[in-house]
Coordinates of C-alpha atoms in Angstrom, one line a residue:
M1 CA 143.5 -7.7 158.3
V2 CA 146.2 -5.1 158.6
V3 CA 148.0 -6.1 161.7
V4 CA 146.9 -9.5 161.9
A5 CA 147.8 -10.1 158.3
A6 CA 151.6 -8.6 158.8
V7 CA 151.9 -10.6 161.5
R8 CA 150.7 -14.0 159.9
D9 CA 153.1 -12.7 156.6
Y10 CA 156.2 -13.1 158.9
I11 CA 155.0 -16.3 160.3
N12 CA 154.4 -17.9 156.8
R13 CA 157.7 -16.2 155.6
M14 CA 159.5 -18.1 158.8
L15 CA 158.0 -21.6 158.2
Q16 CA 157.4 -22.2 154.6
D17 CA 160.6 -22.2 153.2
I18 CA 162.5 -24.6 155.7
S19 CA 161.3 -27.6 154.6
G20 CA 161.2 -30.8 157.1
M21 CA 160.3 -31.3 160.8
K22 CA 160.7 -28.4 162.5
V23 CA 160.8 -27.4 166.2
L24 CA 159.4 -23.6 166.9
I25 CA 161.2 -22.0 169.8
L26 CA 159.7 -18.8 171.5
D27 CA 159.6 -16.8 174.2
S28 CA 157.3 -15.2 176.7
S29 CA 156.5 -12.4 174.4
T30 CA 156.6 -13.8 170.8
V31 CA 155.0 -17.0 172.2
S32 CA 151.2 -14.4 172.5
S33 CA 152.5 -12.7 169.1
V34 CA 152.3 -16.3 167.5
S35 CA 149.3 -18.0 169.1
V36 CA 146.5 -14.9 168.6
V37 CA 147.5 -15.5 164.4
Y38 CA 148.2 -18.8 164.0
S39 CA 146.3 -22.2 165.4
Q40 CA 148.1 -25.2 166.2
S41 CA 146.5 -27.0 163.4
E42 CA 147.9 -24.6 160.9
L43 CA 151.6 -25.0 162.7
L44 CA 151.1 -28.7 162.0
K45 CA 150.3 -27.9 158.5
K46 CA 153.8 -26.3 158.1
E47 CA 155.4 -29.4 159.7
V48 CA 155.6 -27.9 163.4
F49 CA 156.0 -30.8 165.6
L50 CA 156.9 -28.9 168.8
V51 CA 156.6 -25.4 170.3
E52 CA 159.1 -24.7 173.2
L53 CA 160.0 -21.7 175.1
V54 CA 163.6 -20.7 175.3
D55 CA 163.9 -20.9 178.8
S56 CA 162.6 -24.5 179.3
I57 CA 164.7 -25.6 176.1
S58 CA 167.9 -24.6 177.8
M59 CA 167.5 -27.4 180.4
S60 CA 167.2 -30.1 178.1
K61 CA 170.1 -31.9 176.6
E62 CA 168.8 -34.4 174.6
S63 CA 169.7 -34.6 171.2
M64 CA 167.2 -33.7 168.0
S65 CA 169.4 -33.1 165.0
H66 CA 166.7 -34.7 162.9
L67 CA 164.9 -31.3 163.8
K68 CA 165.5 -28.0 162.4
A69 CA 165.2 -25.3 165.0
V70 CA 163.1 -22.2 164.2
Y71 CA 164.0 -19.3 166.6
F72 CA 161.5 -16.5 166.9
L73 CA 162.8 -13.9 169.8
R74 CA 162.7 -10.5 171.2
P75 CA 165.9 -9.0 170.9
T76 CA 166.8 -9.3 175.0
S77 CA 169.9 -9.5 176.5
E78 CA 168.5 -12.5 178.4
N79 CA 167.3 -14.1 174.9
I80 CA 171.0 -13.2 173.4
Q81 CA 172.3 -15.2 176.4
H82 CA 170.2 -18.1 175.6
M83 CA 171.0 -18.3 172.2
R84 CA 174.7 -18.4 172.8
C85 CA 174.7 -21.1 175.4
Q86 CA 172.2 -23.3 172.9
L87 CA 174.7 -22.7 170.2
A88 CA 177.8 -23.0 172.0
K89 CA 176.3 -27.2 172.3
P90 CA 173.7 -27.6 169.3
R91 CA 171.2 -30.0 169.9
F92 CA 169.5 -29.1 166.6
G93 CA 170.5 -30.2 163.0
E94 CA 169.8 -26.5 161.8
Y95 CA 169.2 -23.2 163.5
H96 CA 167.2 -20.7 161.8
L97 CA 166.9 -17.2 163.8
F98 CA 164.2 -14.8 163.6
F99 CA 164.4 -11.8 165.7
S100 CA 160.9 -9.7 166.3
N101 CA 162.5 -6.4 166.5
I102 CA 165.9 -4.7 165.4
L103 CA 169.1 -6.2 166.6
K104 CA 172.1 -4.2 168.3
D105 CA 175.6 -5.0 166.3
T106 CA 176.8 -5.8 169.2
Q107 CA 174.0 -8.5 169.4
L108 CA 175.0 -9.7 165.9
H109 CA 178.8 -10.3 166.9
M110 CA 177.8 -12.0 170.0
L111 CA 175.5 -14.7 168.1
A112 CA 178.3 -14.6 165.0
D113 CA 181.2 -15.4 167.8
S114 CA 179.1 -18.0 169.4
D115 CA 177.9 -20.1 166.0
E116 CA 181.5 -22.0 166.2
H117 CA 179.6 -25.3 164.8
E118 CA 178.3 -23.3 162.1
V119 CA 174.7 -24.6 162.6
V120 CA 172.9 -21.2 161.9
Q121 CA 171.3 -21.2 158.3
Q122 CA 170.0 -17.7 158.8
L123 CA 169.4 -14.7 160.6
Q124 CA 166.7 -12.2 160.3
E125 CA 164.8 -9.6 161.9
F126 CA 160.8 -9.7 161.3
Y127 CA 158.7 -7.2 163.3
A128 CA 156.2 -8.9 164.9
D129 CA 157.2 -7.2 168.5
F130 CA 153.2 -7.0 169.3
V131 CA 150.1 -8.7 169.9
A132 CA 147.6 -8.4 166.9
L133 CA 144.5 -9.0 168.9
D134 CA 141.9 -8.1 165.7
P135 CA 142.7 -6.7 162.4
Y136 CA 142.8 -3.0 163.6
H137 CA 143.4 -3.3 167.4
F138 CA 147.1 -4.5 168.6
T139 CA 148.5 -4.6 172.6
L140 CA 151.9 -4.5 173.8
N141 CA 150.9 -6.9 176.9
M142 CA 152.9 -5.0 179.6
A143 CA 153.2 -6.7 182.5
S144 CA 154.6 -3.1 184.6
N145 CA 151.4 -1.0 182.8
H146 CA 150.9 0.9 185.9
M147 CA 154.2 2.8 185.2
Y148 CA 152.6 5.4 183.2
M149 CA 150.9 6.6 186.2
L150 CA 153.6 7.6 188.1
P151 CA 155.9 10.8 188.5
A152 CA 159.5 10.6 186.9
V153 CA 160.9 11.1 190.3
V154 CA 159.3 8.0 191.7
D155 CA 161.0 5.5 189.7
P156 CA 163.1 7.3 187.0
S157 CA 164.9 4.0 185.5
G158 CA 161.5 2.1 185.7
L159 CA 159.7 4.8 183.9
Q160 CA 163.0 4.9 181.2
Q161 CA 162.4 0.8 180.6
F162 CA 158.7 1.2 180.1
C163 CA 158.6 4.3 177.7
D164 CA 162.4 2.2 175.8
R165 CA 159.7 -1.0 175.8
V166 CA 156.7 1.1 174.3
V167 CA 159.1 2.6 171.6
D168 CA 160.6 -0.4 170.4
E169 CA 157.5 -2.1 170.0
I170 CA 155.8 0.9 168.3
S171 CA 158.9 1.1 165.9
A172 CA 158.0 -2.7 164.8
I173 CA 154.4 -1.6 163.9
F174 CA 155.7 0.6 161.2
L175 CA 158.6 -1.4 160.4
A176 CA 155.6 -4.1 159.8
L177 CA 153.6 -1.5 158.1
K178 CA 156.0 -0.1 155.9
R179 CA 155.7 3.3 157.1
R180 CA 157.0 6.3 158.9
P181 CA 154.5 8.8 160.3
I182 CA 154.1 12.3 161.5
I183 CA 154.3 11.9 165.6
R184 CA 151.8 13.9 167.7
Y185 CA 150.8 13.6 171.1
S186 CA 148.4 14.5 173.9
K187 CA 150.0 17.8 175.4
T188 CA 148.9 17.3 179.1
S189 CA 150.9 14.1 179.2
D190 CA 154.3 13.9 180.3
I191 CA 154.7 10.4 179.4
A192 CA 152.9 11.0 175.9
K193 CA 155.1 13.7 175.1
R194 CA 158.2 11.6 175.9
I195 CA 157.1 8.6 173.9
A196 CA 156.7 10.8 171.3
H197 CA 160.1 12.3 170.9
E198 CA 161.6 9.1 171.7
A199 CA 160.1 7.2 168.6
S200 CA 160.8 10.3 166.7
K201 CA 164.3 10.5 167.3
L202 CA 164.5 6.8 166.6
M203 CA 162.2 7.2 163.2
Y204 CA 164.2 9.9 161.9
Q205 CA 167.7 9.7 163.0
Q206 CA 169.0 6.5 165.0
E207 CA 167.2 4.2 162.5
S208 CA 166.5 6.7 159.5
G209 CA 167.6 4.4 156.9
L210 CA 165.4 1.3 158.2
F211 CA 162.4 3.5 158.1
D212 CA 163.4 5.2 154.7
F213 CA 160.1 3.6 152.7
R214 CA 158.8 4.8 149.7
R215 CA 156.7 7.9 150.2
T216 CA 153.1 8.0 150.4
E217 CA 151.2 11.0 149.0
V218 CA 150.6 12.1 152.6
S219 CA 152.3 10.9 155.6
P220 CA 150.5 8.6 157.8
L221 CA 149.9 10.3 161.0
F222 CA 150.4 8.8 164.5
L223 CA 149.0 9.9 167.8
I224 CA 149.9 8.9 171.0
I225 CA 147.5 9.8 173.8
D226 CA 147.0 9.1 177.5
R227 CA 144.6 6.9 179.5
R228 CA 143.5 9.4 181.8
D229 CA 142.0 11.5 179.1
D230 CA 139.2 9.2 179.3
P231 CA 139.2 6.9 182.6
V232 CA 135.8 6.4 182.4
T233 CA 135.5 4.1 179.3
P234 CA 137.9 1.2 181.7
L235 CA 135.1 2.0 184.7
L236 CA 131.9 0.9 183.0
N237 CA 130.4 -2.3 182.6
Q238 CA 129.9 -3.4 178.3
W239 CA 126.9 -5.0 177.3
T240 CA 128.6 -5.8 173.4
F241 CA 129.8 -9.2 172.9
Q242 CA 133.6 -9.2 173.2
A243 CA 134.0 -6.3 175.6
M244 CA 131.6 -7.9 177.8
V245 CA 133.3 -11.2 177.8
H246 CA 136.4 -9.0 178.6
E247 CA 134.9 -7.2 181.2
L248 CA 133.2 -10.4 183.1
I249 CA 135.2 -13.5 182.4
G250 CA 138.2 -11.9 180.9
I251 CA 140.1 -12.8 177.4
Q252 CA 143.9 -13.2 177.3
D253 CA 145.7 -13.1 173.8
N254 CA 141.9 -14.3 172.5
K255 CA 141.5 -17.3 174.7
V256 CA 138.7 -17.2 177.3
N257 CA 139.6 -19.3 180.6
L258 CA 136.9 -21.2 181.8
K259 CA 138.0 -23.4 184.5
N260 CA 136.0 -21.3 187.2
V261 CA 132.7 -22.7 185.3
S262 CA 131.5 -26.2 186.9
K263 CA 130.6 -29.1 185.0
L264 CA 132.5 -28.2 181.9
P265 CA 134.4 -31.0 179.9
K266 CA 138.3 -30.4 180.1
D267 CA 138.4 -29.9 176.4
Q268 CA 136.2 -26.7 176.7
Q269 CA 137.9 -25.2 179.8
E270 CA 139.4 -22.9 177.5
V271 CA 138.2 -21.5 174.5
V272 CA 139.4 -19.1 171.7
L273 CA 137.5 -16.0 170.6
S274 CA 139.2 -14.7 167.3
S275 CA 137.4 -13.0 164.5
E276 CA 140.0 -15.2 162.3
Q277 CA 138.8 -18.2 163.3
D278 CA 135.4 -18.4 164.8
A279 CA 132.7 -16.9 161.7
F280 CA 130.0 -16.7 164.5
F281 CA 132.0 -14.3 166.5
K282 CA 133.1 -12.4 164.0
A283 CA 129.7 -11.7 162.8
N284 CA 128.4 -10.7 166.3
M285 CA 131.6 -9.7 168.3
Y286 CA 130.0 -5.9 168.2
E287 CA 126.6 -6.9 168.7
N288 CA 124.5 -6.2 171.7
F289 CA 123.7 -8.7 174.5
G290 CA 119.8 -8.9 173.7
D291 CA 121.0 -9.9 170.2
I292 CA 123.0 -12.0 171.2
G293 CA 121.1 -14.6 172.7
M294 CA 118.6 -14.6 169.4
N295 CA 121.6 -15.1 167.6
I296 CA 122.7 -17.8 169.5
K297 CA 119.7 -19.8 169.5
K298 CA 119.5 -19.3 165.9
M299 CA 122.8 -21.2 165.7
V300 CA 121.4 -23.8 168.3
D301 CA 118.5 -24.5 165.9
D302 CA 120.9 -24.6 162.8
F303 CA 122.7 -27.3 164.5
Q304 CA 120.0 -29.5 165.6
Q305 CA 118.6 -29.5 161.9
V306 CA 122.4 -30.7 161.0
A307 CA 122.7 -32.8 163.4
K308 CA 119.0 -34.1 162.8
S309 CA 120.0 -34.8 159.2
N310 CA 123.4 -37.0 160.5
Q311 CA 121.2 -39.2 162.3
N312 CA 119.3 -40.2 159.1
I313 CA 122.4 -42.3 157.6
Q314 CA 120.9 -45.3 156.3
T315 CA 123.4 -46.3 153.1
I316 CA 127.5 -46.7 152.9
E317 CA 127.2 -43.3 150.9
D318 CA 125.4 -41.6 153.5
M319 CA 128.4 -42.5 156.1
A320 CA 130.9 -41.8 153.8
K321 CA 129.3 -38.2 153.6
F322 CA 129.1 -37.8 157.1
V323 CA 132.9 -38.7 157.8
D324 CA 133.7 -36.4 155.1
N325 CA 131.8 -33.6 156.7
Y326 CA 132.5 -34.8 160.0
P327 CA 135.6 -32.5 161.1
E328 CA 133.0 -29.5 160.3
Y329 CA 130.5 -31.0 162.1
R330 CA 132.4 -30.9 164.9
K331 CA 133.8 -27.7 164.5
M332 CA 130.2 -26.4 164.8
Q333 CA 129.5 -28.4 167.8
G334 CA 132.2 -27.2 169.6
N335 CA 131.5 -23.6 168.3
V336 CA 127.6 -24.0 169.6
S337 CA 128.7 -25.0 173.0
K338 CA 131.6 -22.5 173.7
H339 CA 128.8 -19.6 172.5
V340 CA 126.3 -20.9 174.7
T341 CA 128.6 -21.4 178.0
L342 CA 129.9 -18.2 177.3
V343 CA 126.3 -16.3 177.1
T344 CA 125.1 -18.6 180.0
E345 CA 128.1 -17.7 182.1
M346 CA 127.6 -14.2 181.8
S347 CA 124.0 -14.2 182.2
K348 CA 124.6 -15.9 185.8
I349 CA 127.0 -13.0 186.5
V350 CA 125.0 -10.1 185.4
E351 CA 121.9 -11.6 187.7
E352 CA 124.2 -12.1 191.0
R353 CA 125.9 -8.8 190.9
K354 CA 122.7 -6.9 189.7
L355 CA 124.3 -5.6 186.7
M356 CA 121.5 -4.4 184.6
L357 CA 120.6 -2.0 187.7
V358 CA 124.2 -0.8 188.3
S359 CA 124.9 -0.1 184.5
Q360 CA 121.7 2.2 184.1
T361 CA 123.3 4.3 186.6
E362 CA 126.8 4.2 184.9
Q363 CA 125.5 5.1 181.6
E364 CA 123.9 8.2 183.4
L365 CA 127.1 9.2 184.9
A366 CA 128.7 9.0 181.8
C367 CA 126.6 10.6 179.1
N368 CA 123.8 12.5 181.0
G369 CA 124.1 15.8 182.9
G370 CA 121.7 16.3 186.0
Q371 CA 124.0 16.2 189.4
G372 CA 121.2 15.2 191.8
A373 CA 119.5 12.7 190.1
A374 CA 123.1 10.8 190.0
F375 CA 123.8 11.6 193.4
E376 CA 120.2 10.1 194.4
A377 CA 120.8 7.1 192.2
V378 CA 124.2 5.9 193.6
T379 CA 123.5 6.7 197.2
N380 CA 120.6 4.1 196.7
L381 CA 122.9 1.6 195.1
L382 CA 125.6 2.2 197.8
N383 CA 122.9 1.3 200.4
N384 CA 121.7 -1.7 198.5
D385 CA 123.0 -5.0 199.9
N386 CA 123.3 -7.0 196.4
I387 CA 125.7 -4.6 194.8
S388 CA 129.3 -5.9 195.4
D389 CA 132.0 -3.9 196.8
V390 CA 133.9 -3.2 193.0
D391 CA 130.4 -1.9 191.4
R392 CA 130.1 0.6 194.6
L393 CA 133.8 1.8 193.8
R394 CA 133.5 2.2 190.5
L395 CA 130.2 3.8 191.0
V396 CA 131.7 6.3 193.5
M397 CA 134.5 7.0 190.9
L398 CA 132.3 7.7 188.1
Y399 CA 130.5 10.2 189.9
A400 CA 133.7 11.6 191.3
L401 CA 135.2 12.1 187.7
R402 CA 132.2 13.9 186.8
Y403 CA 130.9 16.0 190.0
A404 CA 133.7 16.0 192.9
K405 CA 134.9 19.8 191.4
E406 CA 131.2 20.9 190.7
S407 CA 129.4 19.4 194.1
P408 CA 132.5 18.8 196.7
V409 CA 129.7 18.3 199.5
Q410 CA 128.0 15.1 198.0
F411 CA 131.0 13.7 196.7
M412 CA 132.3 14.0 200.6
Q413 CA 129.0 12.2 201.4
L414 CA 129.1 9.2 198.6
F415 CA 133.1 9.2 199.8
N416 CA 132.2 8.4 203.3
K417 CA 129.5 6.2 202.5
L418 CA 131.6 3.8 200.4
A419 CA 134.4 3.9 203.3
S420 CA 131.8 2.5 205.7
R421 CA 129.6 -0.2 203.1
S422 CA 132.9 -1.2 201.0
T423 CA 135.7 -3.0 203.1
K424 CA 137.7 -4.7 200.4
Y425 CA 138.7 -1.5 198.7
K426 CA 140.3 1.5 200.3
P427 CA 137.9 4.9 199.4
G428 CA 141.6 6.5 199.1
L429 CA 141.7 4.9 195.7
V430 CA 138.9 7.7 194.3
Q431 CA 141.0 10.3 195.3
F432 CA 144.2 9.2 193.8
L433 CA 142.1 8.4 190.8
L434 CA 141.2 11.9 190.9
K435 CA 145.0 13.0 191.1
Q436 CA 145.6 11.3 188.3
A437 CA 142.7 12.1 185.8
G438 CA 140.5 14.7 187.1
V439 CA 139.1 17.4 185.0
D440 CA 142.4 19.5 185.2
K441 CA 144.4 16.7 184.3
R442 CA 142.7 15.7 181.1
T443 CA 143.2 16.8 177.2
G444 CA 139.8 17.0 175.3
D445 CA 136.5 17.2 176.0
L446 CA 135.5 14.2 177.9
Y447 CA 131.9 14.6 178.7
G448 CA 131.3 16.5 175.4
N449 CA 130.3 19.8 177.4
R450 CA 132.4 22.3 175.2
G451 CA 131.8 21.5 171.6
L452 CA 128.4 23.1 170.1
L453 CA 128.5 20.0 168.1
N454 CA 128.2 17.9 171.0
I455 CA 125.4 19.9 172.6
A456 CA 123.5 19.4 169.5
R457 CA 124.1 15.6 169.6
N458 CA 123.0 15.2 173.3
M459 CA 119.8 17.0 172.7
A460 CA 119.2 14.7 169.5
R461 CA 120.2 11.7 171.5
G462 CA 117.4 13.1 174.4
L463 CA 114.9 14.1 171.6
K464 CA 114.9 10.6 169.8
G465 CA 115.2 8.8 173.0
V466 CA 118.2 6.2 173.3
E467 CA 117.7 2.6 171.4
N468 CA 119.7 0.9 174.2
V469 CA 119.9 2.7 177.5
Y470 CA 123.1 0.0 178.2
T471 CA 125.2 0.7 175.3
Q472 CA 124.6 4.8 175.0
H473 CA 128.3 5.8 175.9
Q474 CA 130.8 6.4 173.1
P475 CA 134.5 6.3 174.5
L476 CA 136.4 9.6 173.7
L477 CA 138.3 8.4 171.3
F478 CA 135.3 8.1 168.8
Q479 CA 135.3 12.0 169.5
T480 CA 139.1 12.0 168.6
M481 CA 138.6 10.3 165.2
E482 CA 135.7 12.3 164.2
N483 CA 138.0 15.6 164.9
I484 CA 140.9 13.7 162.9
T485 CA 138.4 12.9 160.2
R486 CA 137.1 16.7 160.0
G487 CA 140.8 18.1 160.0
R488 CA 139.6 19.4 163.7
L489 CA 142.3 17.8 165.7
R490 CA 143.7 21.2 167.8
D491 CA 147.2 21.8 167.2
V492 CA 147.6 23.2 170.7
D493 CA 145.9 20.3 172.2
Y494 CA 147.8 17.7 170.2
P495 CA 151.3 19.4 169.0
Y496 CA 153.5 17.5 166.4
V497 CA 157.0 16.5 167.1
G498 CA 159.7 18.2 165.2
N499 CA 159.1 20.3 162.3
H500 CA 156.7 17.8 160.5
F501 CA 153.6 19.0 159.7
Q502 CA 150.4 17.9 157.7
Q503 CA 148.8 19.9 155.5
A504 CA 146.7 17.4 154.2
R505 CA 143.9 14.7 155.6
P506 CA 146.0 11.4 156.6
Q507 CA 144.7 8.2 154.9
E508 CA 146.1 6.1 157.8
V509 CA 146.1 6.8 161.3
V510 CA 147.6 5.0 164.4
I511 CA 146.4 5.7 167.7
F512 CA 148.2 4.7 170.9
I513 CA 146.9 4.9 174.1
V514 CA 149.5 4.9 176.8
G515 CA 147.8 3.0 180.0
G516 CA 146.0 0.2 177.3
T517 CA 142.7 0.5 175.6
T518 CA 139.3 -1.2 176.1
Y519 CA 137.4 -3.6 173.5
E520 CA 134.7 -0.8 173.3
E521 CA 137.1 1.4 171.7
S522 CA 138.4 -1.3 169.5
R523 CA 134.6 -1.7 168.5
S524 CA 134.5 2.0 168.0
V525 CA 137.5 1.6 165.5
A526 CA 136.1 -0.9 163.4
L527 CA 132.9 0.8 162.9
Q528 CA 134.6 4.2 162.2
N529 CA 136.6 2.1 159.4
S530 CA 133.2 0.4 158.1
T531 CA 132.0 3.8 157.4
N532 CA 134.6 4.2 154.3
S533 CA 135.6 7.6 155.5
G534 CA 138.7 7.7 153.4
I535 CA 141.0 7.5 156.4
R536 CA 141.7 3.7 158.0
F537 CA 142.4 3.9 161.7
I538 CA 144.4 1.1 164.1
L539 CA 144.3 1.4 167.5
G540 CA 146.9 0.2 169.8
G541 CA 147.9 0.3 173.6
S542 CA 150.1 -0.8 176.4
A543 CA 147.8 -3.1 177.5
L544 CA 144.0 -4.6 177.4
L545 CA 142.0 -3.2 179.9
N546 CA 138.9 -4.3 181.6
S547 CA 137.7 -2.4 185.0
K548 CA 139.5 -5.0 186.9
R549 CA 142.8 -4.4 185.5
F550 CA 142.3 -0.7 185.3
L551 CA 142.0 -1.0 189.2
K552 CA 144.7 -3.0 189.7
D553 CA 147.4 -0.6 187.6
L554 CA 145.7 2.4 190.0
E555 CA 146.3 0.6 193.2
E556 CA 149.9 -0.8 192.3
A557 CA 150.7 3.0 191.4
Q558 CA 149.1 4.3 194.4
R559 CA 151.4 1.8 196.5
I560 CA 154.2 2.9 194.9
T561 CA 153.5 6.5 195.2
R562 CA 152.8 6.1 198.8
I563 CA 155.9 4.2 199.6
S564 CA 158.0 6.9 197.6
T565 CA 156.3 9.7 199.8
N566 CA 156.8 7.8 203.0
M567 CA 161.0 7.6 202.3
L568 CA 161.1 11.5 201.3

């Protein structure tokens, strides 16, 4: 319940002490922060009768003096400007201002000067400047996520804005958790190093007083790594429930858009997938696709039993009992239809795109050696007319990441075949990925080639046979967490910032991936936390990735780099 609980606590404190009818006014960032942890019905219970965006409320002139306005905004200059205009001509009876991060002194003075009518009752900083997707997983939802791939010379001011935003929102995480961490970063990543140093400066110098919490015996560890150290994970098809929904349909702020699914009633065209609000999802979010089918069938059978018993209404008492249980019945009915729709839709996509065939080769490329067999398997799939362009592209990328240096001739053959078969994607994207995340650019041991432990594990896996060929891949993050747990994270690969070092093993670790996280990685974190190793891991990233978003960021970075090169 860690990051979810922190945000919920802030919202509770914001709303419960203000009695009477309220309007909650948010911006495009805080609307995501609130919506993932608080449902519409919970807001109604807190007497919030209206939720508005700050820029749209600026357009309205209508007086609502019977309502109390609760603002929850990021402290941006744009939002401060909105507030100044709205305080100059107040429309609400009271104004309660909450900001999701640290306010500058100048911003405070501006707001104080604007409150001529003395309608502001309180002004507080509530550090929820992030989106808490799951108890141990948060995202910053950054639209400009591709910036992490650009060299500093291409767009220095854009890169600085990106870093500033990351540092601001990371500071909010540690203020919400009431911790000041020891900071380490991935040595080969310039952007991870930059963010690490700027975060350290903020926490230990500029805002030192704010972060001066009661010391824990061992300081928490904050590790900043780069998505390019593991470009494989966001390129793979997924076969566990939450990750698969995001890969095949898409999840945004714990909501799934099903508008493109035909014959769905309007109230089912957007559904919520939250481990906090849906017991079935919580129990099954990390299960593989085969088991999900069986578990949904059991849920349907249970629902039919309940529905059947509700048909046997014979007395007034029976009817009263049914009416009492009706909201639960409706909820159960909605849950059943939601999960049946999701699984039906995903099964359709798997069949159309022949993903079982594709995924088997993907997993071989990611997990097992054998360049010859890999080359043959990818060649066959490139020649298969049933395979989609995007799946061909991902297969060649996965081959390139592993074998381009070792087998350049075969790689060029696949590269040329992709160019002739795939019209939508330019094969130059494969070369751009290699420049970004080729073997000489990465920190860590992506394919488990170096460590004796990994060699032994791969041999054992080979001997036992893999339980599920589609879910054998483990992200690099898994190995990183294992190294932290065993005290084996090498200083030479992950240096410390400043003169802050850790003598003992940390009990709390926040790992931040510049470039974004995947649901496969958040599953690894949840499974690691369930082992009771004595360390609690929290995962965060600048965006939430599936293969579509990862490729979109790659294309955008390539486009900007090309323009910048042509201008030189």
